[in-house]
Structure formats: structure tokens, C-alpha cells
Short mmCIF file of C-alpha atoms in Angstrom, two decimals:
data_model
loop_
_atom_site.label_atom_id
_atom_site.label_comp_id
_atom_site.label_asym_id
_atom_site.label_seq_id
_atom_site.Cartn_x
_atom_site.Cartn_y
_atom_site.Cartn_z
CA MET A 1435 116.21 67.94 135.86
CA THR A 1436 113.13 66.34 136.32
CA ILE A 1437 110.06 67.02 138.69
CA THR A 1438 111.22 64.16 140.98
CA ASP A 1439 114.62 65.37 141.54
CA ALA A 1440 114.31 67.61 144.44
CA PRO A 1441 115.46 66.52 147.68
CA HIS A 1442 113.36 63.85 149.95
CA ILE A 1443 112.94 65.60 152.78
CA VAL A 1444 110.83 63.99 155.03
CA THR A 1445 110.30 60.62 153.25
CA ARG A 1446 114.59 59.47 152.18
CA ARG A 1447 114.58 57.10 154.36
CA LEU A 1448 111.38 55.06 153.82
CA GLY A 1449 111.58 52.22 151.85
CA THR A 1450 115.28 51.22 153.65
CA PRO A 1451 115.16 48.18 155.54
CA ARG A 1452 113.65 48.41 159.08
CA SER A 1453 113.20 52.14 158.79
CA TRP A 1454 111.20 52.91 161.79
CA THR A 1455 114.00 51.51 164.18
CA LEU A 1456 117.18 53.58 166.12
CA GLU A 1457 119.44 51.48 164.25
CA THR A 1458 118.70 52.92 160.73
CA TYR A 1459 117.60 55.90 162.10
CA LEU A 1460 121.19 56.86 163.64
CA ALA A 1461 122.89 55.54 160.56
CA ASP A 1462 121.10 58.42 158.55
CA GLY A 1463 122.27 60.83 160.53
CA GLY A 1464 119.51 60.39 163.08
CA TYR A 1465 119.39 62.73 166.11
CA GLN A 1466 121.96 65.17 164.63
CA GLY A 1467 119.52 67.95 163.95
CA LEU A 1468 118.95 68.08 167.69
CA ARG A 1469 122.06 68.06 169.09
CA LYS A 1470 122.78 70.71 166.95
CA ALA A 1471 119.73 72.90 167.76
CA LEU A 1472 120.86 72.09 171.82
CA SER A 1473 123.49 74.11 170.90
CA MET A 1474 121.65 77.60 169.85
CA THR A 1475 119.11 79.17 171.45
CA PRO A 1476 115.46 78.91 171.04
CA GLU A 1477 115.63 81.93 169.32
CA GLN A 1478 117.95 80.86 166.40
CA ILE A 1479 115.82 77.59 165.91
CA HIS A 1480 112.81 80.24 165.73
CA GLU A 1481 114.38 82.53 163.12
CA GLN A 1482 115.51 79.09 161.06
CA VAL A 1483 112.07 77.84 161.00
CA ASN A 1484 110.61 81.46 160.04
CA THR A 1485 113.43 81.70 157.71
CA ALA A 1486 112.12 78.06 155.97
CA ASN A 1487 109.15 79.44 156.09
CA ILE A 1488 107.20 76.06 156.87
CA LEU A 1489 103.86 76.07 156.25
CA GLY A 1490 101.52 74.15 157.92
CA ARG A 1491 101.39 70.73 156.32
CA GLY A 1492 97.66 69.41 158.49
CA GLY A 1493 95.59 71.38 155.73
CA ALA A 1494 95.11 75.01 156.87
CA GLY A 1495 98.64 76.21 155.89
CA PHE A 1496 99.85 78.75 158.95
CA GLU A 1497 103.54 79.31 159.03
CA ALA A 1498 104.79 77.15 162.33
CA GLY A 1499 107.39 80.03 162.94
CA ARG A 1500 104.55 82.50 162.83
CA LYS A 1501 101.96 79.79 165.32
CA TRP A 1502 105.42 79.41 167.61
CA GLY A 1503 105.40 83.23 167.96
CA MET A 1504 102.08 83.98 169.56
CA LEU A 1505 102.82 81.83 171.94
CA ALA A 1506 101.68 82.92 175.51
CA LYS A 1507 104.39 83.13 177.63
CA PRO A 1508 103.17 81.57 181.35
CA THR A 1509 104.47 77.87 182.52
CA PRO A 1510 103.57 75.18 181.81
CA VAL A 1511 103.80 75.36 177.94
CA TYR A 1512 102.72 72.39 175.93
CA LEU A 1513 103.57 71.27 172.52
CA THR A 1514 100.49 68.70 170.76
CA ILE A 1515 101.51 66.88 167.90
CA ASN A 1516 98.49 66.41 165.59
CA GLY A 1517 98.81 62.49 164.07
CA ASP A 1518 95.12 62.25 163.74
CA GLU A 1519 94.76 62.06 160.21
CA SER A 1520 91.05 61.82 159.38
CA GLU A 1521 90.83 63.98 156.09
CA PRO A 1522 89.58 60.40 153.09
CA ALA A 1523 91.80 59.61 151.01
CA THR A 1524 94.97 61.53 153.04
CA PHE A 1525 97.37 58.99 154.23
CA LYS A 1526 100.76 60.74 154.13
CA ASP A 1527 101.04 61.37 157.82
CA HIS A 1528 100.10 57.78 158.40
CA MET A 1529 103.01 56.71 156.28
CA LEU A 1530 105.50 59.17 158.37
CA ILE A 1531 104.39 57.39 161.26
CA GLU A 1532 104.83 53.76 160.89
CA GLY A 1533 107.81 54.54 158.52
CA ASP A 1534 110.32 57.01 159.88
CA PRO A 1535 109.00 57.54 163.65
CA HIS A 1536 112.24 58.70 165.24
CA GLN A 1537 112.11 61.44 162.79
CA LEU A 1538 109.01 62.53 163.95
CA ILE A 1539 109.99 61.97 167.82
CA GLU A 1540 113.80 64.31 166.72
CA GLY A 1541 111.09 66.82 165.19
CA ALA A 1542 108.97 67.07 167.75
CA LEU A 1543 112.11 67.39 170.24
CA ILE A 1544 112.92 70.28 168.03
CA CYS A 1545 109.92 71.99 168.45
CA ALA A 1546 109.48 71.30 171.99
CA TYR A 1547 113.22 72.99 172.74
CA ALA A 1548 112.28 76.05 170.78
CA ILE A 1549 109.18 77.29 172.54
CA GLY A 1550 110.24 76.22 175.58
CA ALA A 1551 107.68 73.22 175.80
CA ASP A 1552 107.15 71.17 179.32
CA GLN A 1553 105.75 68.21 177.80
CA VAL A 1554 105.17 66.59 174.27
CA PHE A 1555 102.13 64.79 173.52
CA LEU A 1556 101.89 62.99 170.21
CA PHE A 1557 98.22 62.49 169.30
CA VAL A 1558 98.04 59.45 167.02
CA ARG A 1559 94.54 58.41 165.50
CA GLY A 1560 93.34 55.19 166.66
CA GLU A 1561 92.99 53.51 163.80
CA PHE A 1562 97.07 53.20 163.13
CA PRO A 1563 97.51 50.69 165.47
CA LEU A 1564 100.73 49.64 163.47
CA GLY A 1565 101.79 53.35 163.59
CA ILE A 1566 101.13 53.57 167.24
CA GLU A 1567 102.72 50.34 167.93
CA ARG A 1568 106.03 51.60 166.07
CA LEU A 1569 106.28 55.08 167.75
CA GLN A 1570 105.80 54.19 170.79
CA ALA A 1571 108.41 51.64 170.77
CA ALA A 1572 110.76 54.45 168.46
CA LEU A 1573 109.96 56.57 171.72
CA ASN A 1574 111.27 53.88 173.97
CA GLU A 1575 114.84 53.69 172.29
CA ALA A 1576 114.64 57.44 172.01
CA TYR A 1577 114.93 57.47 176.19
CA ALA A 1578 117.45 55.04 175.99
CA TYR A 1579 119.28 56.64 173.55
CA GLY A 1580 119.41 59.90 175.64
CA ALA A 1581 117.37 61.63 173.50
CA VAL A 1582 114.15 62.38 175.70
CA GLY A 1583 114.33 61.97 179.29
CA ARG A 1584 116.51 63.95 181.60
CA ASP A 1585 119.60 66.02 181.25
CA ILE A 1586 119.02 65.03 176.99
CA PHE A 1587 122.74 65.00 175.51
CA ALA A 1588 124.24 66.06 178.55
CA SER A 1589 122.49 69.37 177.49
CA GLY A 1590 120.63 70.17 181.13
CA TRP A 1591 117.14 70.22 179.06
CA ASN A 1592 114.83 68.02 179.93
CA ILE A 1593 110.85 66.90 178.61
CA ASP A 1594 108.64 64.17 178.75
CA VAL A 1595 106.90 62.99 175.52
CA VAL A 1596 103.99 60.77 175.70
CA VAL A 1597 102.38 58.85 172.97
CA HIS A 1598 98.37 59.08 173.52
CA PRO A 1599 96.41 57.23 170.71
CA GLY A 1600 92.78 58.94 169.84
CA ALA A 1601 89.63 57.41 170.13
CA GLY A 1602 88.80 57.57 165.96
CA ALA A 1603 86.65 60.86 165.56
CA TYR A 1604 87.61 62.94 162.66
CA ILE A 1605 86.32 66.24 164.60
CA CYS A 1606 89.81 65.24 166.57
CA GLY A 1607 91.74 66.02 163.77
CA GLU A 1608 90.54 69.52 164.69
CA GLU A 1609 93.33 71.56 167.47
CA THR A 1610 90.49 72.25 169.80
CA ALA A 1611 88.50 69.15 169.57
CA LEU A 1612 92.07 67.19 169.47
CA LEU A 1613 93.06 69.09 172.88
CA GLU A 1614 89.60 68.64 174.49
CA SER A 1615 90.36 64.72 173.95
CA LEU A 1616 93.36 65.04 175.38
CA GLU A 1617 91.69 66.29 178.91
CA GLY A 1618 89.65 62.72 178.53
CA LYS A 1619 86.24 64.94 177.67
CA ARG A 1620 84.13 64.03 174.27
CA GLY A 1621 85.98 66.05 171.32
CA TYR A 1622 83.99 69.09 170.53
CA PRO A 1623 85.78 72.13 169.49
CA ARG A 1624 86.17 75.18 171.36
CA ILE A 1625 85.33 78.47 170.20
CA LYS A 1626 88.22 80.72 168.93
CA PRO A 1627 88.63 83.65 170.13
CA PRO A 1628 89.24 82.96 173.04
CA PHE A 1629 90.65 79.37 172.60
CA PHE A 1630 93.26 79.82 170.37
CA PRO A 1631 95.23 77.19 171.83
CA ALA A 1632 98.85 79.17 171.69
CA VAL A 1633 97.14 81.34 174.43
CA VAL A 1634 94.46 78.78 176.18
CA GLY A 1635 95.19 75.39 174.98
CA LEU A 1636 95.60 71.98 176.76
CA TYR A 1637 94.27 72.38 180.50
CA GLY A 1638 94.15 75.93 180.24
CA ALA A 1639 97.94 76.47 179.39
CA PRO A 1640 99.53 77.81 176.44
CA THR A 1641 100.16 74.79 173.61
CA ILE A 1642 101.10 74.62 169.95
CA VAL A 1643 99.73 72.04 168.12
CA ASN A 1644 101.81 70.93 165.04
CA ASN A 1645 101.23 68.78 162.25
CA VAL A 1646 103.18 65.03 161.70
CA GLU A 1647 104.94 66.13 158.48
CA THR A 1648 105.35 69.97 159.67
CA VAL A 1649 107.91 68.99 162.73
CA SER A 1650 109.28 66.08 160.30
CA ASN A 1651 111.20 69.09 158.44
CA LEU A 1652 112.30 70.18 161.41
CA PRO A 1653 115.76 67.64 161.45
CA TRP A 1654 116.41 68.55 158.27
CA VAL A 1655 116.25 72.39 158.61
CA MET A 1656 118.10 72.09 161.57
CA LEU A 1657 121.04 70.27 159.69
CA ASN A 1658 121.19 72.14 156.49
CA GLY A 1659 119.61 75.58 157.33
CA GLY A 1660 116.35 77.36 156.87
CA ASP A 1661 117.64 79.21 153.42
CA ALA A 1662 118.34 76.10 152.09
CA PHE A 1663 114.50 75.03 152.68
CA ALA A 1664 113.32 78.16 151.12
CA ALA A 1665 115.40 77.71 148.28
CA LEU A 1666 112.89 75.04 147.55
CA GLY A 1667 109.28 76.26 145.79
CA GLU A 1668 108.12 79.66 145.20
CA GLY A 1669 106.05 82.60 146.72
CA ARG A 1670 105.32 82.11 150.58
CA SER A 1671 104.95 77.59 149.60
CA LYS A 1672 108.42 76.77 150.22
CA GLY A 1673 109.94 73.04 150.50
CA THR A 1674 109.01 69.85 149.71
CA LYS A 1675 105.11 68.60 149.72
CA LEU A 1676 104.09 64.95 150.15
CA LEU A 1677 100.97 64.38 148.28
CA ALA A 1678 98.79 61.78 148.94
CA LEU A 1679 97.32 60.76 145.84
CA ALA A 1680 94.22 58.57 145.18
CA GLY A 1681 91.34 57.78 143.44
CA HIS A 1682 91.08 56.72 139.45
CA VAL A 1683 95.28 56.75 138.62
CA ASN A 1684 97.81 53.74 137.62
CA ARG A 1685 99.60 54.29 140.42
CA PRO A 1686 98.11 55.82 143.99
CA GLY A 1687 100.26 56.50 146.55
CA ASN A 1688 102.40 59.38 148.78
CA TYR A 1689 104.84 61.18 146.65
CA GLU A 1690 106.89 63.85 147.65
CA LEU A 1691 108.00 67.21 145.12
CA GLU A 1692 108.86 69.96 145.28
CA PHE A 1693 106.58 72.92 146.16
CA ALA A 1694 105.40 75.18 143.48
CA LYS A 1695 107.22 73.13 140.79
CA VAL A 1696 104.80 70.40 139.66
CA SER A 1697 101.51 70.81 138.61
CA PHE A 1698 98.31 68.56 138.94
CA ARG A 1699 99.07 67.37 134.96
CA ASP A 1700 102.33 66.09 135.91
CA LEU A 1701 101.10 64.27 139.50
CA ILE A 1702 98.11 62.59 137.88
CA PHE A 1703 99.92 62.01 134.21
CA ASP A 1704 103.74 61.84 134.71
CA PRO A 1705 105.01 57.77 134.13
CA SER A 1706 107.05 58.23 137.18
CA LEU A 1707 103.91 59.62 139.46
CA GLY A 1708 100.76 58.46 138.90
CA ALA A 1709 100.76 57.66 135.33
CA GLY A 1710 97.76 58.75 133.98
CA ILE A 1711 93.90 57.54 135.15
CA ARG A 1712 92.98 54.01 135.19
CA ASP A 1713 92.29 51.57 132.49
CA GLY A 1714 93.36 54.36 129.97
CA GLY A 1715 89.68 56.19 130.85
CA GLU A 1716 89.58 59.96 130.43
CA LEU A 1717 89.78 62.84 133.61
CA LYS A 1718 86.57 64.05 134.92
CA ALA A 1719 87.29 65.80 138.02
CA PHE A 1720 89.62 65.90 140.22
CA ILE A 1721 89.86 66.90 144.45
CA PRO A 1722 92.71 69.10 145.36
CA GLY A 1723 93.19 68.85 149.18
CA GLY A 1724 90.81 66.61 150.47
CA ALA A 1725 87.69 65.78 150.69
CA SER A 1726 86.41 69.35 152.15
CA SER A 1727 88.11 71.20 149.24
CA PRO A 1728 86.03 72.22 145.97
CA TRP A 1729 86.30 70.61 142.82
CA LEU A 1730 88.48 71.33 139.67
CA GLY A 1731 87.97 69.86 136.45
CA PRO A 1732 90.50 69.11 133.26
CA GLU A 1733 91.15 72.75 132.45
CA HIS A 1734 92.80 73.20 135.68
CA LEU A 1735 95.10 70.56 135.23
CA ASP A 1736 98.32 73.32 134.46
CA VAL A 1737 97.62 74.92 138.31
CA LEU A 1738 100.79 74.29 140.06
CA LEU A 1739 101.01 72.63 143.09
CA ALA A 1740 101.03 76.04 145.51
CA ASN A 1741 99.13 76.96 148.47
CA GLU A 1742 98.49 80.41 146.73
CA LYS A 1743 98.02 78.99 143.07
CA ILE A 1744 95.61 76.52 144.65
CA ALA A 1745 93.96 79.37 146.56
CA GLU A 1746 93.54 81.53 143.49
CA VAL A 1747 91.17 79.04 141.30
CA GLY A 1748 88.82 79.30 144.69
CA THR A 1749 89.97 76.26 146.22
CA MET A 1750 92.51 74.92 148.64
CA ALA A 1751 95.79 72.90 148.70
CA GLY A 1752 94.17 71.23 152.30
CA SER A 1753 95.45 68.25 153.36
CA GLY A 1754 97.58 67.13 150.35
CA SER A 1755 94.79 64.70 148.94
CA VAL A 1756 94.43 64.81 145.45
CA VAL A 1757 91.31 62.32 144.15
CA PRO A 1758 91.18 62.13 140.24
CA MET A 1759 88.05 60.89 139.32
CA ASP A 1760 87.37 59.35 136.09
CA HIS A 1761 84.93 59.49 133.42
CA THR A 1762 82.60 56.39 134.91
CA THR A 1763 82.28 58.70 137.85
CA CYS A 1764 78.83 59.40 139.03
CA MET A 1765 79.16 62.95 140.43
CA VAL A 1766 75.70 62.80 142.61
CA ARG A 1767 77.04 59.46 144.35
CA ALA A 1768 80.64 61.07 144.71
CA ALA A 1769 79.05 64.52 146.49
CA TRP A 1770 76.46 62.27 148.49
CA ARG A 1771 79.22 60.24 150.12
CA ILE A 1772 81.94 63.23 150.94
CA VAL A 1773 78.56 64.74 152.44
CA ARG A 1774 77.61 61.42 154.25
CA PHE A 1775 80.45 61.12 155.77
CA PHE A 1776 81.05 64.52 157.24
CA HIS A 1777 77.27 64.21 158.22
CA ARG A 1778 78.28 60.94 160.27
CA GLU A 1779 81.84 62.40 161.52
CA SER A 1780 79.81 65.52 163.25
CA CYS A 1781 80.50 65.90 166.63
CA GLY A 1782 76.42 67.78 167.03
CA GLN A 1783 77.84 70.50 169.08
CA CYS A 1784 76.58 73.24 166.16
CA THR A 1785 72.84 73.25 164.81
CA PRO A 1786 73.86 73.39 161.24
CA CYS A 1787 76.14 70.94 161.33
CA ARG A 1788 74.20 68.57 162.93
CA GLU A 1789 71.11 69.04 161.12
CA GLY A 1790 71.85 70.68 158.09
CA GLY A 1791 74.33 67.72 157.38
CA GLY A 1792 71.65 65.21 157.70
CA TRP A 1793 69.31 67.31 155.21
CA LEU A 1794 72.06 67.21 152.56
CA GLU A 1795 72.46 63.64 152.53
CA LYS A 1796 68.98 63.10 152.62
CA ILE A 1797 68.04 65.08 149.58
CA LEU A 1798 71.11 63.56 147.66
CA GLN A 1799 70.40 60.42 148.77
CA ARG A 1800 67.03 60.58 146.82
CA ILE A 1801 68.47 62.14 144.05
CA GLU A 1802 71.17 59.24 143.49
CA ASN A 1803 67.81 56.55 143.91
CA GLY A 1804 66.14 58.32 141.48
CA GLN A 1805 63.10 59.63 143.57
CA GLY A 1806 64.43 63.32 143.23
CA ARG A 1807 62.90 66.52 141.91
CA GLU A 1808 64.89 69.32 139.81
CA SER A 1809 63.73 72.19 143.66
CA ASP A 1810 65.88 69.49 145.56
CA LEU A 1811 69.01 71.29 143.48
CA ASP A 1812 67.92 75.03 145.01
CA LEU A 1813 67.11 73.22 147.92
CA LEU A 1814 70.47 71.92 148.30
CA MET A 1815 71.63 74.97 147.69
CA ASP A 1816 69.24 76.70 150.21
CA VAL A 1817 70.89 74.62 153.05
CA CYS A 1818 74.36 74.85 151.98
CA ASP A 1819 73.93 78.34 152.40
CA ASN A 1820 72.32 78.03 155.76
CA ILE A 1821 75.65 76.08 157.36
CA SER A 1822 77.90 78.50 154.93
CA PRO A 1823 76.46 81.80 154.04
CA GLY A 1824 77.23 82.43 150.66
CA VAL A 1825 78.57 78.79 149.31
CA ARG A 1826 81.90 80.87 148.70
CA TRP A 1827 85.44 79.87 149.44
CA PRO A 1828 87.41 80.60 151.54
CA PRO A 1829 84.12 79.42 153.04
CA ALA A 1830 81.94 81.50 156.04
CA GLN A 1831 80.67 79.62 158.92
CA THR A 1832 77.79 79.65 161.01
CA THR A 1833 79.84 76.93 163.54
CA ILE A 1834 82.34 76.78 165.66
CA CYS A 1835 84.49 74.71 163.76
CA VAL A 1836 85.11 74.05 159.52
CA LEU A 1837 83.54 70.96 159.58
CA GLY A 1838 79.84 72.10 158.73
CA PRO A 1839 81.41 73.95 156.23
CA SER A 1840 83.29 70.82 154.93
CA MET A 1841 79.79 69.64 153.37
CA PRO A 1842 78.70 72.24 150.59
CA PRO A 1843 81.99 72.35 148.34
CA ALA A 1844 80.98 68.69 146.96
CA ILE A 1845 77.64 69.88 146.25
CA SER A 1846 78.13 73.27 144.93
CA SER A 1847 81.15 72.09 142.77
CA GLY A 1848 78.77 69.06 141.65
CA ILE A 1849 75.84 71.19 140.83
CA ARG A 1850 78.52 73.74 139.22
CA MET A 1851 80.29 71.57 136.79
CA PHE A 1852 77.18 68.81 136.54
CA ARG A 1853 74.33 70.01 136.39
CA ASP A 1854 72.97 67.82 133.37
CA GLU A 1855 73.98 64.90 135.41
CA PHE A 1856 71.99 65.90 138.78
CA LEU A 1857 69.13 66.59 136.52
CA ALA A 1858 69.36 63.12 134.56
CA HIS A 1859 68.87 61.48 137.90
CA ILE A 1860 65.72 63.29 138.33
CA ARG A 1861 64.58 63.27 134.72
CA ASP A 1862 64.91 59.77 134.39
CA GLY A 1863 64.35 57.71 137.52
CA ARG A 1864 67.24 56.38 138.30
CA CYS A 1865 70.93 56.84 138.40
CA PRO A 1866 72.72 56.76 134.60
CA PHE A 1867 75.79 54.96 136.04
CA PRO A 1868 76.68 51.66 136.76
CA PRO A 1869 75.61 50.07 139.89
CA ASP A 1870 78.14 50.80 142.74
CA ARG A 1871 80.29 47.66 143.48
CA LEU A 1872 79.74 47.64 146.80
CA PRO A 1873 76.40 45.05 147.71
CA GLY A 1874 73.00 46.02 147.47
CA LYS A 1875 71.26 49.27 147.32
CA LEU A 1876 72.69 52.34 147.98
CA ALA A 1877 70.21 53.36 150.40
CA SER A 1878 72.10 50.26 152.36
CA VAL A 1879 75.36 51.55 152.33
#
């Protein structure tokens, strides 16, 4: 048995002709999971999801069934699917929305029935125009087929689903900022407590917010059972996980693999997966779970791709984005680019994030441009400490959401792992690596 032999749960239809259409979906058993769910009680569905132990696939890794169980019961109840995938180098949900929108719709309907939702909102990042177009077309097909709307499949159950394009703010990937945006307001995260969505969510009503990949597993779980899903993986990390492999590898792409049975080494170097570092280069470091996660080095290649195993080495599985960096990478530039992104995407609500992020970006930029000083390394860590006290993992925070604490990991990882490289920029008065491939000076990028 090879590492790619695990069943493909959420990606098995991708690559088939017109996989986004109802005709293709029905030919592969589409909406049978919903039909089965409608023959069960919501409690029975919830029990299957708890048995499956589906960890949230959006980044936090919170059990879906446990989240559903936190739902307050007064009406109305809303379900919101978070398709605002905006973490740099993460593109798994984008692919699922474009390639198999009916699977997403069916999973959302199963979830809505299980939690007693009154309406479903599919919140999709505005920069996914093809995905939005296909998702809306699929929803129209689902209404015509009788899977959405009134008296679904003659069950007596009614539900409406709305596709809502986002306005293109990274912060709307945070669930409470997403709800603010849905309400027509600026995407400012809410303070938790009291605004846990399951208690006080959309329009002040109890709301479940689940990720695209998370609910896309539900049709398979309904047809095959929670035990079959839980038989894949190990520990808390059950089922399969869709991993977005980017960076300096020969075969970047999305790979659905069994949780806890594949290592970073397998993902990056196996010929059927990443196929090694580009141009025969050497691995210098890699980002294991999206741009906000602490970096790992070659000594961590044999860590298994499981939430708890990755947490043991001081970082996170996060959004499932893995970014290897080869020996030609300037680590000062890499940290600066990441911090620059998060600073620009800050909503500005919290002072440590709004102001501290700008200070971090400026300090890193002057180091990269050869204008830094040795004291800047301590200054960087001091500012990081004011945003995320202790600069530890999991992060403490002085901000309402975790966007602020998403900035220190790249800096602390860079200085800890490549301090000499930072000092070389300062002492030599220039970056020792080749110029970036973008035109012009870094300061003007």
C-alpha cells in the first residue's frame, strides 16, 4: 500500500469532465447522502459526525460535531459556510468550489438539516469569480432538482441557500468578521465572549460557521458512516486532509492524503506528490500550515501530517498550506513579505496590530535594503512581544482576533533559525541573495 492509496473523499470527482455540473454529480451518487440524511433524525446525523471526529479544515482544527453541540437553540438558526479562503499559498477550498460545487451544497444541506438551520449562506471570496459563477449555477441546478427549496425530496423539509460574494478582505476569513460582512458592515472581528457565533452570531442569532472542506466531507460520511471516516488517520486527526503544496517544489498542487500516515518528507519529496525541490536545490526551511504558522527546518521532515504531531514541534497544521523554501531563499525577505501581507490586511480595529504591524514591516524592509542595525533584531522581538506576549506558540494575544499574532511567527522563526543571515544583511549593508525577480527596488514593490 502506498501513501496515495487512501480513498479520495472530497476530490474523487475532480478531473472528470464537467465535474461542476449536476449531471456529473448525479452520475457519481450525488445527493444520495442528503437523501439518507433526511431519513435520519438530526441527532443521528450529529452522532455520525461525532463518531467521524471531523476536525475543522479551515485552520483552527475544532471538531465539527462539538461545534454543532454548542449551538444555542432559539430560532432562527443560521449556517454560514466559510469560503473566504485568503491565507497566502492556500488554495484547496478554491479548487473544491470551482471543481465540485454540488458536493459543497450537499454537505451544507446535510449540516443545515442536522442543526435545524433556517437559512444557509455560502460566503465565497470575491476574487474567485469562476468559483462563484459555478457555485451559483450549481445552486440553480439544485433548486430545479429539488435538493434545495420547498419540501426537499418530498421530506417536508424546507431550506433556502444564498451565495454571498465577499468584498476581498483577508480578515473576513475570521468567522466573526465574516458575519459582520454578511450583515453589510465592515469586516471587524467581534469580541469573544460574548460573540461566539454558536451563541450570538449572524443578526444576533445562533450561527454555525463551517469551512468548505469540512462540510464537503459530510456526503461521504452519510453514505459510508462515521466509523469508516474515523478508521482513516490516527488520534484526533481522522479522515483525509487536502493539502495545498506550494513554494519551491517540482509538483505544486493540492493533494488529498490520509491524516497522520504521511510525513512532510513524503509530501515534499515523493515522486507522486511534490517530487522534490525544484532545480535539484536543497530544502532550507518550510512553512507547515499557512503563512501565520511558525517555520520548520529539514530536521522536522519526518513529522507526520497530523494536527497533534505538528503541534508537538511548536507550530500548527493550520489551513493545510505547506510551503518549502530552497537554499536560494532570502529569509529576511520571506519574513518581510509575510509581515507586509498581514499588516496590509489588518482591519485596523486593534492598535497593536494596526501600529505594530507597520513598525515590523518598516524594520524588516530596512534590514533587507541594507540599512538595518544589530539592535533591530531585539527591537523586532520587542514589538512582537507587544502584539503577542511571550512570542510563543500557541500565541497569546493583545488583539481581538489572531491576525495580529499571525505576524510574529515569521520573524521569530527567521531570527531563531537564521540569525546569521539577518546579521549578514546588517553588517554587509546589503542583501547577500540575488535580487528578487520582480522589477525595481524592494522598497517600491
